[in-house]
Short mmCIF file of the C-alpha atoms (twelve columns), coordinates in Angstrom:
data_MODEL
# 
_entry.id   MODEL 
# 
loop_
_atom_site.group_PDB 
_atom_site.id 
_atom_site.type_symbol 
_atom_site.label_atom_id 
_atom_site.label_alt_id 
_atom_site.label_comp_id 
_atom_site.label_asym_id 
_atom_site.label_seq_id 
_atom_site.Cartn_x 
_atom_site.Cartn_y 
_atom_site.Cartn_z 
_atom_site.pdbx_PDB_model_num 
ATOM 1   C CA . MET A 1   -7.837  -15.811 34.498  1 
ATOM 2   C CA . SER A 2   -10.646 -18.089 33.073  1 
ATOM 3   C CA . ASP A 3   -9.915  -21.651 32.237  1 
ATOM 4   C CA . ARG A 4   -10.343 -20.878 28.556  1 
ATOM 5   C CA . PHE A 5   -7.074  -18.674 28.359  1 
ATOM 6   C CA . SER A 6   -5.149  -20.811 31.010  1 
ATOM 7   C CA . SER A 7   -1.942  -22.406 30.141  1 
ATOM 8   C CA . ARG A 8   -3.631  -25.694 30.519  1 
ATOM 9   C CA . TRP A 9   -6.310  -24.915 27.945  1 
ATOM 10  C CA . ILE A 10  -3.536  -23.491 25.488  1 
ATOM 11  C CA . ARG A 11  -1.665  -26.848 25.752  1 
ATOM 12  C CA . ARG A 12  -4.684  -28.666 25.040  1 
ATOM 13  C CA . ALA A 13  -5.703  -26.535 22.065  1 
ATOM 14  C CA . LEU A 14  -2.227  -27.044 20.546  1 
ATOM 15  C CA . ARG A 15  -2.755  -30.702 20.891  1 
ATOM 16  C CA . ARG A 16  -6.018  -30.793 19.117  1 
ATOM 17  C CA . SER A 17  -4.876  -28.331 16.596  1 
ATOM 18  C CA . THR A 18  -2.124  -30.549 15.643  1 
ATOM 19  C CA . ARG A 19  -4.361  -33.406 15.262  1 
ATOM 20  C CA . SER A 20  -7.266  -31.260 13.194  1 
ATOM 21  C CA . THR A 21  -4.511  -30.144 10.760  1 
ATOM 22  C CA . SER A 22  -2.997  -33.463 10.088  1 
ATOM 23  C CA . GLY A 23  -4.582  -33.749 6.833   1 
ATOM 24  C CA . ALA A 24  -3.344  -30.233 5.690   1 
ATOM 25  C CA . GLN A 25  -1.267  -29.754 2.915   1 
ATOM 26  C CA . SER A 26  2.604   -30.148 3.935   1 
ATOM 27  C CA . SER A 27  4.465   -27.037 4.406   1 
ATOM 28  C CA . GLY A 28  7.679   -28.791 3.208   1 
ATOM 29  C CA . GLU A 29  9.101   -28.929 6.589   1 
ATOM 30  C CA . GLU A 30  9.309   -31.979 8.901   1 
ATOM 31  C CA . ARG A 31  6.262   -31.977 11.429  1 
ATOM 32  C CA . GLY A 32  8.583   -32.829 14.265  1 
ATOM 33  C CA . LYS A 33  10.385  -29.404 13.657  1 
ATOM 34  C CA . PHE A 34  7.358   -27.147 12.590  1 
ATOM 35  C CA . PRO A 35  4.048   -28.954 13.325  1 
ATOM 36  C CA . LEU A 36  1.057   -27.292 11.615  1 
ATOM 37  C CA . VAL A 37  -0.830  -25.808 14.294  1 
ATOM 38  C CA . ALA A 38  -4.040  -23.483 13.731  1 
ATOM 39  C CA . LEU A 39  -2.637  -20.278 15.224  1 
ATOM 40  C CA . ASN A 40  -5.343  -18.073 14.328  1 
ATOM 41  C CA . GLU A 41  -8.053  -18.823 11.329  1 
ATOM 42  C CA . ALA A 42  -6.200  -15.635 9.502   1 
ATOM 43  C CA . ILE A 43  -2.924  -17.775 9.330   1 
ATOM 44  C CA . ARG A 44  -2.320  -20.864 6.979   1 
ATOM 45  C CA . LEU A 45  1.092   -22.015 7.734   1 
ATOM 46  C CA . ASP A 46  0.532   -24.844 4.858   1 
ATOM 47  C CA . LEU A 47  -0.185  -22.244 2.257   1 
ATOM 48  C CA . ASN A 48  2.273   -19.784 3.547   1 
ATOM 49  C CA . ALA A 49  -0.830  -17.173 3.824   1 
ATOM 50  C CA . ILE A 50  -2.239  -14.633 5.759   1 
ATOM 51  C CA . TYR A 51  -5.808  -13.191 5.305   1 
ATOM 52  C CA . VAL A 52  -6.476  -10.004 7.247   1 
ATOM 53  C CA . ALA A 53  -10.302 -10.001 7.761   1 
ATOM 54  C CA . ILE A 54  -11.691 -6.499  8.153   1 
ATOM 55  C CA . PRO A 55  -15.026 -6.604  9.277   1 
ATOM 56  C CA . LYS A 56  -18.203 -5.956  6.880   1 
ATOM 57  C CA . THR A 57  -15.983 -6.256  3.986   1 
ATOM 58  C CA . GLY A 58  -17.236 -9.650  2.779   1 
ATOM 59  C CA . SER A 59  -14.673 -11.400 5.060   1 
ATOM 60  C CA . THR A 60  -17.138 -13.951 6.407   1 
ATOM 61  C CA . ALA A 61  -17.144 -15.818 3.125   1 
ATOM 62  C CA . ILE A 62  -13.426 -15.644 2.586   1 
ATOM 63  C CA . ARG A 63  -12.780 -16.841 6.169   1 
ATOM 64  C CA . GLN A 64  -15.120 -19.916 5.626   1 
ATOM 65  C CA . GLN A 65  -13.124 -20.892 2.482   1 
ATOM 66  C CA . PHE A 66  -9.492  -20.165 3.916   1 
ATOM 67  C CA . SER A 67  -9.492  -20.725 7.709   1 
ATOM 68  C CA . HIS A 68  -8.680  -23.915 9.357   1 
ATOM 69  C CA . ARG A 69  -11.556 -25.285 11.667  1 
ATOM 70  C CA . GLY A 70  -9.484  -24.808 14.744  1 
ATOM 71  C CA . PRO A 71  -9.316  -24.794 17.543  1 
ATOM 72  C CA . PHE A 72  -7.152  -21.891 17.580  1 
ATOM 73  C CA . LEU A 73  -4.271  -20.694 19.829  1 
ATOM 74  C CA . LEU A 74  -5.524  -17.035 19.735  1 
ATOM 75  C CA . PRO A 75  -9.409  -17.483 18.625  1 
ATOM 76  C CA . ALA A 76  -10.130 -13.916 17.589  1 
ATOM 77  C CA . PRO A 77  -11.600 -13.269 13.737  1 
ATOM 78  C CA . HIS A 78  -10.486 -9.710  13.000  1 
ATOM 79  C CA . LEU A 79  -6.818  -9.261  13.951  1 
ATOM 80  C CA . THR A 80  -4.776  -6.400  12.296  1 
ATOM 81  C CA . ILE A 81  -1.473  -7.407  10.382  1 
ATOM 82  C CA . ARG A 82  0.606   -5.907  13.273  1 
ATOM 83  C CA . GLN A 83  -1.371  -8.400  15.684  1 
ATOM 84  C CA . LEU A 84  -0.870  -11.180 13.377  1 
ATOM 85  C CA . GLU A 85  2.866   -10.444 12.961  1 
ATOM 86  C CA . THR A 86  3.341   -10.792 16.801  1 
ATOM 87  C CA . LEU A 87  1.459   -13.963 17.019  1 
ATOM 88  C CA . TRP A 88  3.760   -15.303 13.978  1 
ATOM 89  C CA . HIS A 89  6.879   -14.072 15.775  1 
ATOM 90  C CA . PHE A 90  5.741   -15.783 19.016  1 
ATOM 91  C CA . TRP A 91  5.089   -19.086 17.296  1 
ATOM 92  C CA . ASN A 92  8.619   -19.155 15.804  1 
ATOM 93  C CA . MET A 93  10.103  -18.316 19.224  1 
ATOM 94  C CA . ARG A 94  8.195   -21.204 20.620  1 
ATOM 95  C CA . GLU A 95  9.281   -23.531 17.939  1 
ATOM 96  C CA . SER A 96  12.959  -22.507 18.551  1 
ATOM 97  C CA . LEU A 97  13.131  -23.413 22.184  1 
ATOM 98  C CA . HIS A 98  13.402  -27.351 21.832  1 
ATOM 99  C CA . ARG A 99  16.181  -28.166 19.605  1 
ATOM 100 C CA . ASN A 100 19.228  -28.356 21.716  1 
ATOM 101 C CA . LEU A 101 19.936  -32.247 21.952  1 
ATOM 102 C CA . GLN A 102 23.679  -32.498 21.879  1 
ATOM 103 C CA . PHE A 103 26.817  -31.051 23.498  1 
ATOM 104 C CA . PRO A 104 28.494  -28.880 22.802  1 
ATOM 105 C CA . THR A 105 25.818  -26.896 21.400  1 
ATOM 106 C CA . ASN A 106 25.582  -26.613 17.491  1 
ATOM 107 C CA . PRO A 107 24.968  -23.083 16.770  1 
ATOM 108 C CA . LYS A 108 23.612  -24.168 13.368  1 
ATOM 109 C CA . ILE A 109 20.546  -25.616 15.169  1 
ATOM 110 C CA . VAL A 110 20.238  -23.481 18.337  1 
ATOM 111 C CA . MET A 111 19.535  -19.946 17.454  1 
ATOM 112 C CA . SER A 112 20.098  -16.653 19.340  1 
ATOM 113 C CA . ASP A 113 17.258  -14.599 20.060  1 
ATOM 114 C CA . LEU A 114 18.227  -12.252 17.225  1 
ATOM 115 C CA . GLU A 115 18.597  -15.271 14.776  1 
ATOM 116 C CA . VAL A 116 15.195  -16.263 15.636  1 
ATOM 117 C CA . LEU A 117 13.585  -12.988 15.169  1 
ATOM 118 C CA . GLU A 118 15.434  -12.596 11.963  1 
ATOM 119 C CA . ALA A 119 14.188  -15.969 10.434  1 
ATOM 120 C CA . SER A 120 10.759  -15.282 11.586  1 
ATOM 121 C CA . GLU A 121 10.654  -11.846 9.897   1 
ATOM 122 C CA . ALA A 122 12.110  -13.208 6.746   1 
ATOM 123 C CA . ARG A 123 9.432   -15.918 6.736   1 
ATOM 124 C CA . PHE A 124 6.821   -13.402 7.728   1 
ATOM 125 C CA . GLN A 125 7.868   -11.292 4.558   1 
ATOM 126 C CA . SER A 126 7.596   -14.177 2.202   1 
ATOM 127 C CA . THR A 127 3.972   -14.889 2.948   1 
ATOM 128 C CA . VAL A 128 1.089   -14.223 0.676   1 
ATOM 129 C CA . ARG A 129 -0.818  -11.390 2.631   1 
ATOM 130 C CA . PHE A 130 -4.228  -10.338 1.477   1 
ATOM 131 C CA . ALA A 131 -7.231  -8.551  2.624   1 
ATOM 132 C CA . THR A 132 -10.646 -7.165  1.415   1 
ATOM 133 C CA . VAL A 133 -11.738 -3.729  1.586   1 
ATOM 134 C CA . ARG A 134 -14.950 -1.911  0.896   1 
ATOM 135 C CA . ASN A 135 -16.289 1.321   -0.075  1 
ATOM 136 C CA . PRO A 136 -16.690 3.398   3.318   1 
ATOM 137 C CA . PHE A 137 -20.053 4.782   2.624   1 
ATOM 138 C CA . ALA A 138 -21.551 1.322   1.654   1 
ATOM 139 C CA . ARG A 139 -19.846 -0.175  4.748   1 
ATOM 140 C CA . THR A 140 -20.993 2.503   7.226   1 
ATOM 141 C CA . LEU A 141 -24.594 1.677   6.131   1 
ATOM 142 C CA . SER A 142 -23.704 -1.762  6.761   1 
ATOM 143 C CA . LEU A 143 -22.482 -1.269  10.115  1 
ATOM 144 C CA . TRP A 144 -25.877 0.558   10.940  1 
ATOM 145 C CA . ARG A 145 -27.961 -2.519  9.539   1 
ATOM 146 C CA . ARG A 146 -25.534 -5.146  11.150  1 
ATOM 147 C CA . ARG A 147 -27.690 -8.162  12.360  1 
ATOM 148 C CA . GLU A 148 -24.626 -9.268  14.814  1 
ATOM 149 C CA . GLY A 149 -22.271 -7.537  16.762  1 
ATOM 150 C CA . ILE A 150 -23.461 -4.154  18.554  1 
ATOM 151 C CA . GLN A 151 -26.948 -3.541  16.676  1 
ATOM 152 C CA . VAL A 152 -27.926 -0.034  16.933  1 
ATOM 153 C CA . GLN A 153 -30.250 0.637   14.058  1 
ATOM 154 C CA . HIS A 154 -33.332 0.304   16.376  1 
ATOM 155 C CA . GLU A 155 -31.966 2.822   18.832  1 
ATOM 156 C CA . MET A 156 -31.144 5.757   16.240  1 
ATOM 157 C CA . THR A 157 -31.399 6.980   12.887  1 
ATOM 158 C CA . PHE A 158 -28.716 6.461   10.195  1 
ATOM 159 C CA . HIS A 159 -27.984 10.217  10.109  1 
ATOM 160 C CA . GLU A 160 -27.412 10.109  14.221  1 
ATOM 161 C CA . PHE A 161 -25.253 7.070   13.675  1 
ATOM 162 C CA . CYS A 162 -23.076 9.031   11.072  1 
ATOM 163 C CA . ASP A 163 -22.881 12.014  13.540  1 
ATOM 164 C CA . GLN A 164 -21.489 9.590   16.310  1 
ATOM 165 C CA . LEU A 165 -19.284 7.456   14.236  1 
ATOM 166 C CA . ALA A 166 -15.754 7.651   15.137  1 
ATOM 167 C CA . TYR A 167 -13.913 4.381   14.141  1 
ATOM 168 C CA . ALA A 168 -14.079 1.604   11.526  1 
ATOM 169 C CA . SER A 169 -14.263 -0.810  14.186  1 
ATOM 170 C CA . ASP A 170 -17.491 0.921   15.894  1 
ATOM 171 C CA . THR A 171 -20.134 -1.666  16.418  1 
ATOM 172 C CA . CYS A 172 -17.671 -4.599  16.003  1 
ATOM 173 C CA . MET A 173 -17.349 -6.815  18.850  1 
ATOM 174 C CA . TRP A 174 -13.925 -8.555  18.275  1 
ATOM 175 C CA . PRO A 175 -11.233 -6.100  16.987  1 
ATOM 176 C CA . THR A 176 -9.161  -3.269  18.723  1 
ATOM 177 C CA . ARG A 177 -10.064 0.118   17.826  1 
ATOM 178 C CA . ASN A 178 -9.218  0.945   14.256  1 
ATOM 179 C CA . GLN A 179 -10.272 4.397   12.836  1 
ATOM 180 C CA . CYS A 180 -9.987  3.282   9.194   1 
ATOM 181 C CA . GLN A 181 -10.042 0.158   7.295   1 
ATOM 182 C CA . VAL A 182 -6.333  0.824   6.216   1 
ATOM 183 C CA . ASP A 183 -5.532  0.675   9.837   1 
ATOM 184 C CA . TRP A 184 -5.909  -2.953  9.978   1 
ATOM 185 C CA . LEU A 185 -3.012  -3.312  7.131   1 
ATOM 186 C CA . THR A 186 -0.300  -0.992  8.212   1 
ATOM 187 C CA . GLY A 187 2.785   -1.648  10.337  1 
ATOM 188 C CA . TRP A 188 3.820   -0.427  13.718  1 
ATOM 189 C CA . GLY A 189 3.890   3.315   14.004  1 
ATOM 190 C CA . ASP A 190 3.826   4.416   10.311  1 
ATOM 191 C CA . SER A 191 1.136   4.359   7.303   1 
ATOM 192 C CA . THR A 192 2.967   1.925   5.163   1 
ATOM 193 C CA . LEU A 193 0.847   -1.044  3.929   1 
ATOM 194 C CA . GLN A 194 2.065   -4.469  5.071   1 
ATOM 195 C CA . VAL A 195 -0.563  -6.278  2.867   1 
ATOM 196 C CA . PRO A 196 0.523   -5.956  -0.750  1 
ATOM 197 C CA . ASN A 197 -2.718  -7.740  -1.978  1 
ATOM 198 C CA . VAL A 198 -5.801  -5.610  -1.226  1 
ATOM 199 C CA . LEU A 199 -9.114  -6.780  -3.035  1 
ATOM 200 C CA . ARG A 200 -12.034 -4.588  -3.288  1 
ATOM 201 C CA . LEU A 201 -15.558 -6.144  -2.337  1 
ATOM 202 C CA . GLU A 202 -17.186 -4.427  -5.304  1 
ATOM 203 C CA . ASN A 203 -15.009 -6.092  -7.873  1 
ATOM 204 C CA . LEU A 204 -14.131 -9.333  -5.861  1 
ATOM 205 C CA . ALA A 205 -14.669 -11.697 -8.422  1 
ATOM 206 C CA . LYS A 206 -12.072 -10.229 -10.693 1 
ATOM 207 C CA . ASP A 207 -9.926  -9.383  -8.054  1 
ATOM 208 C CA . LEU A 208 -10.014 -12.868 -6.953  1 
ATOM 209 C CA . GLU A 209 -9.244  -14.168 -10.458 1 
ATOM 210 C CA . ALA A 210 -6.228  -11.685 -10.843 1 
ATOM 211 C CA . PHE A 211 -5.038  -12.882 -7.306  1 
ATOM 212 C CA . ALA A 212 -5.233  -16.721 -8.096  1 
ATOM 213 C CA . LYS A 213 -3.320  -16.096 -11.395 1 
ATOM 214 C CA . GLU A 214 -0.299  -14.673 -9.364  1 
ATOM 215 C CA . PHE A 215 -0.756  -17.037 -6.507  1 
ATOM 216 C CA . PRO A 216 -2.157  -20.498 -7.758  1 
ATOM 217 C CA . GLN A 217 -2.385  -21.954 -4.190  1 
ATOM 218 C CA . MET A 218 -5.179  -19.649 -3.633  1 
ATOM 219 C CA . SER A 219 -7.382  -20.484 -6.485  1 
ATOM 220 C CA . PHE A 220 -9.681  -22.294 -4.217  1 
ATOM 221 C CA . LEU A 221 -11.245 -18.969 -3.233  1 
ATOM 222 C CA . ARG A 222 -14.482 -18.155 -4.784  1 
ATOM 223 C CA . ASN A 223 -16.903 -14.990 -4.551  1 
ATOM 224 C CA . ASN A 224 -19.386 -16.603 -2.517  1 
ATOM 225 C CA . GLU A 225 -21.964 -14.737 -0.151  1 
ATOM 226 C CA . ALA A 226 -22.175 -15.290 3.534   1 
ATOM 227 C CA . ASN A 227 -23.624 -13.377 6.137   1 
ATOM 228 C CA . VAL A 228 -25.295 -10.973 3.700   1 
ATOM 229 C CA . ASN A 229 -27.642 -8.407  4.627   1 
ATOM 230 C CA . HIS A 230 -29.293 -7.383  1.369   1 
ATOM 231 C CA . ARG A 231 -30.377 -4.098  2.688   1 
ATOM 232 C CA . SER A 232 -26.684 -3.135  3.897   1 
ATOM 233 C CA . GLY A 233 -25.743 -1.122  1.038   1 
ATOM 234 C CA . ILE A 234 -23.867 -3.256  -1.552  1 
ATOM 235 C CA . GLY A 235 -23.977 -1.682  -4.830  1 
ATOM 236 C CA . ARG A 236 -24.707 2.057   -5.522  1 
ATOM 237 C CA . ASN A 237 -28.150 2.080   -3.523  1 
ATOM 238 C CA . TYR A 238 -26.218 3.269   -0.451  1 
ATOM 239 C CA . ALA A 239 -26.373 6.716   -1.577  1 
ATOM 240 C CA . GLU A 240 -30.091 6.905   -1.129  1 
ATOM 241 C CA . ALA A 241 -29.606 6.645   2.592   1 
ATOM 242 C CA . TYR A 242 -27.330 9.715   2.746   1 
ATOM 243 C CA . SER A 243 -27.945 13.221  3.617   1 
ATOM 244 C CA . VAL A 244 -25.319 15.916  2.752   1 
ATOM 245 C CA . SER A 245 -24.196 16.117  6.545   1 
ATOM 246 C CA . ALA A 246 -24.070 12.354  6.979   1 
ATOM 247 C CA . ARG A 247 -22.004 12.086  3.786   1 
ATOM 248 C CA . GLN A 248 -19.659 14.886  5.078   1 
ATOM 249 C CA . ALA A 249 -19.309 12.980  8.579   1 
ATOM 250 C CA . VAL A 250 -18.383 9.776   6.873   1 
ATOM 251 C CA . GLU A 251 -15.908 11.634  4.688   1 
ATOM 252 C CA . LEU A 252 -14.282 13.160  7.591   1 
ATOM 253 C CA . VAL A 253 -13.784 9.803   9.303   1 
ATOM 254 C CA . PHE A 254 -12.725 7.748   6.574   1 
ATOM 255 C CA . ARG A 255 -10.921 10.183  4.609   1 
ATOM 256 C CA . ARG A 256 -7.620  8.097   4.535   1 
ATOM 257 C CA . ASP A 257 -9.793  5.029   3.221   1 
ATOM 258 C CA . LEU A 258 -11.096 7.002   0.496   1 
ATOM 259 C CA . GLU A 259 -7.556  8.401   -0.393  1 
ATOM 260 C CA . THR A 260 -5.529  5.127   0.092   1 
ATOM 261 C CA . PHE A 261 -8.296  2.762   -1.893  1 
ATOM 262 C CA . ASN A 262 -9.453  5.358   -4.340  1 
ATOM 263 C CA . TYR A 263 -13.034 5.102   -3.441  1 
ATOM 264 C CA . GLU A 264 -15.546 7.981   -3.827  1 
ATOM 265 C CA . PHE A 265 -19.331 8.547   -3.085  1 
# 
C-alpha cells in the first residue's frame, strides 16, 4: 500500500484537516467531542449538508463553492450517496471510541455498536442532501467532448461513442461504475432516492434560488460556470449532433434518468 493511503498518511491528514477547518462555522458541538475534520469534499459537517457531485452536471462550480480546501480523509470527488453514507458512519464510529473516562462505565456516554449506528443514521438523515443532474442527451455529448478524464473524441465519432456507451460513469476516472445518474442518488439494493433535493443544470439559477429559500445556510451557492466546454451541448444545440440510431442508443442506456428526472430529447 502506498504511503498516501497508509495509516500514517491518514493520521497526518486528520491533523491538517482539523487545523484547516478551525475557522469554519461551528456545528454546535464541542470540538473536543466532534472535531470538524474534512472527511470528503462532498460533506460539510458545519453546514450539516452533503453534495453528491455527479460528473458532467455542472458539479465543478458547485464543488468549488461548497467544499472545504482539505486535505480529505477520502480524497475522491464523485462518490455516490451510498459511499458517502459509509464514510459518514465510519467517522461517527471513530468519534465514539474515545469517550470512556471513568469507572464504572457510564452507558449514557459510552454507546454500544447499535447505538452508535442508530445515532449516526439519525444524524445522516437530518442532513441537507442535494445533487445536480443534466439532460442525458446533452451530458452524453459532453462526455464525448470532454477535455479531462478519458478523452475519446479524437479516437471515434460521436455516433460510434453512443453505440459503445454503457454507463453514466464512462470516460470518468474517479467514480465507481454507475449506469445512470440516478444511481449516484439511490440507496443500497433499491431504487429509492436518498437525495431529496435534485437540481437540474438546465434550470440551475432558479433551482438554487428555491433551494436557498428552503435551506438558508445554502444561500451562498451561485450559478457560476467552471470547467465549461461551450461545445459540450448545454442548451438545445445537442440535438444537432444526434442521428436516429445514436438517439435510440442513449435512450436505451439512460432510460431510468429520462423517466426519473422527466427529461426528453
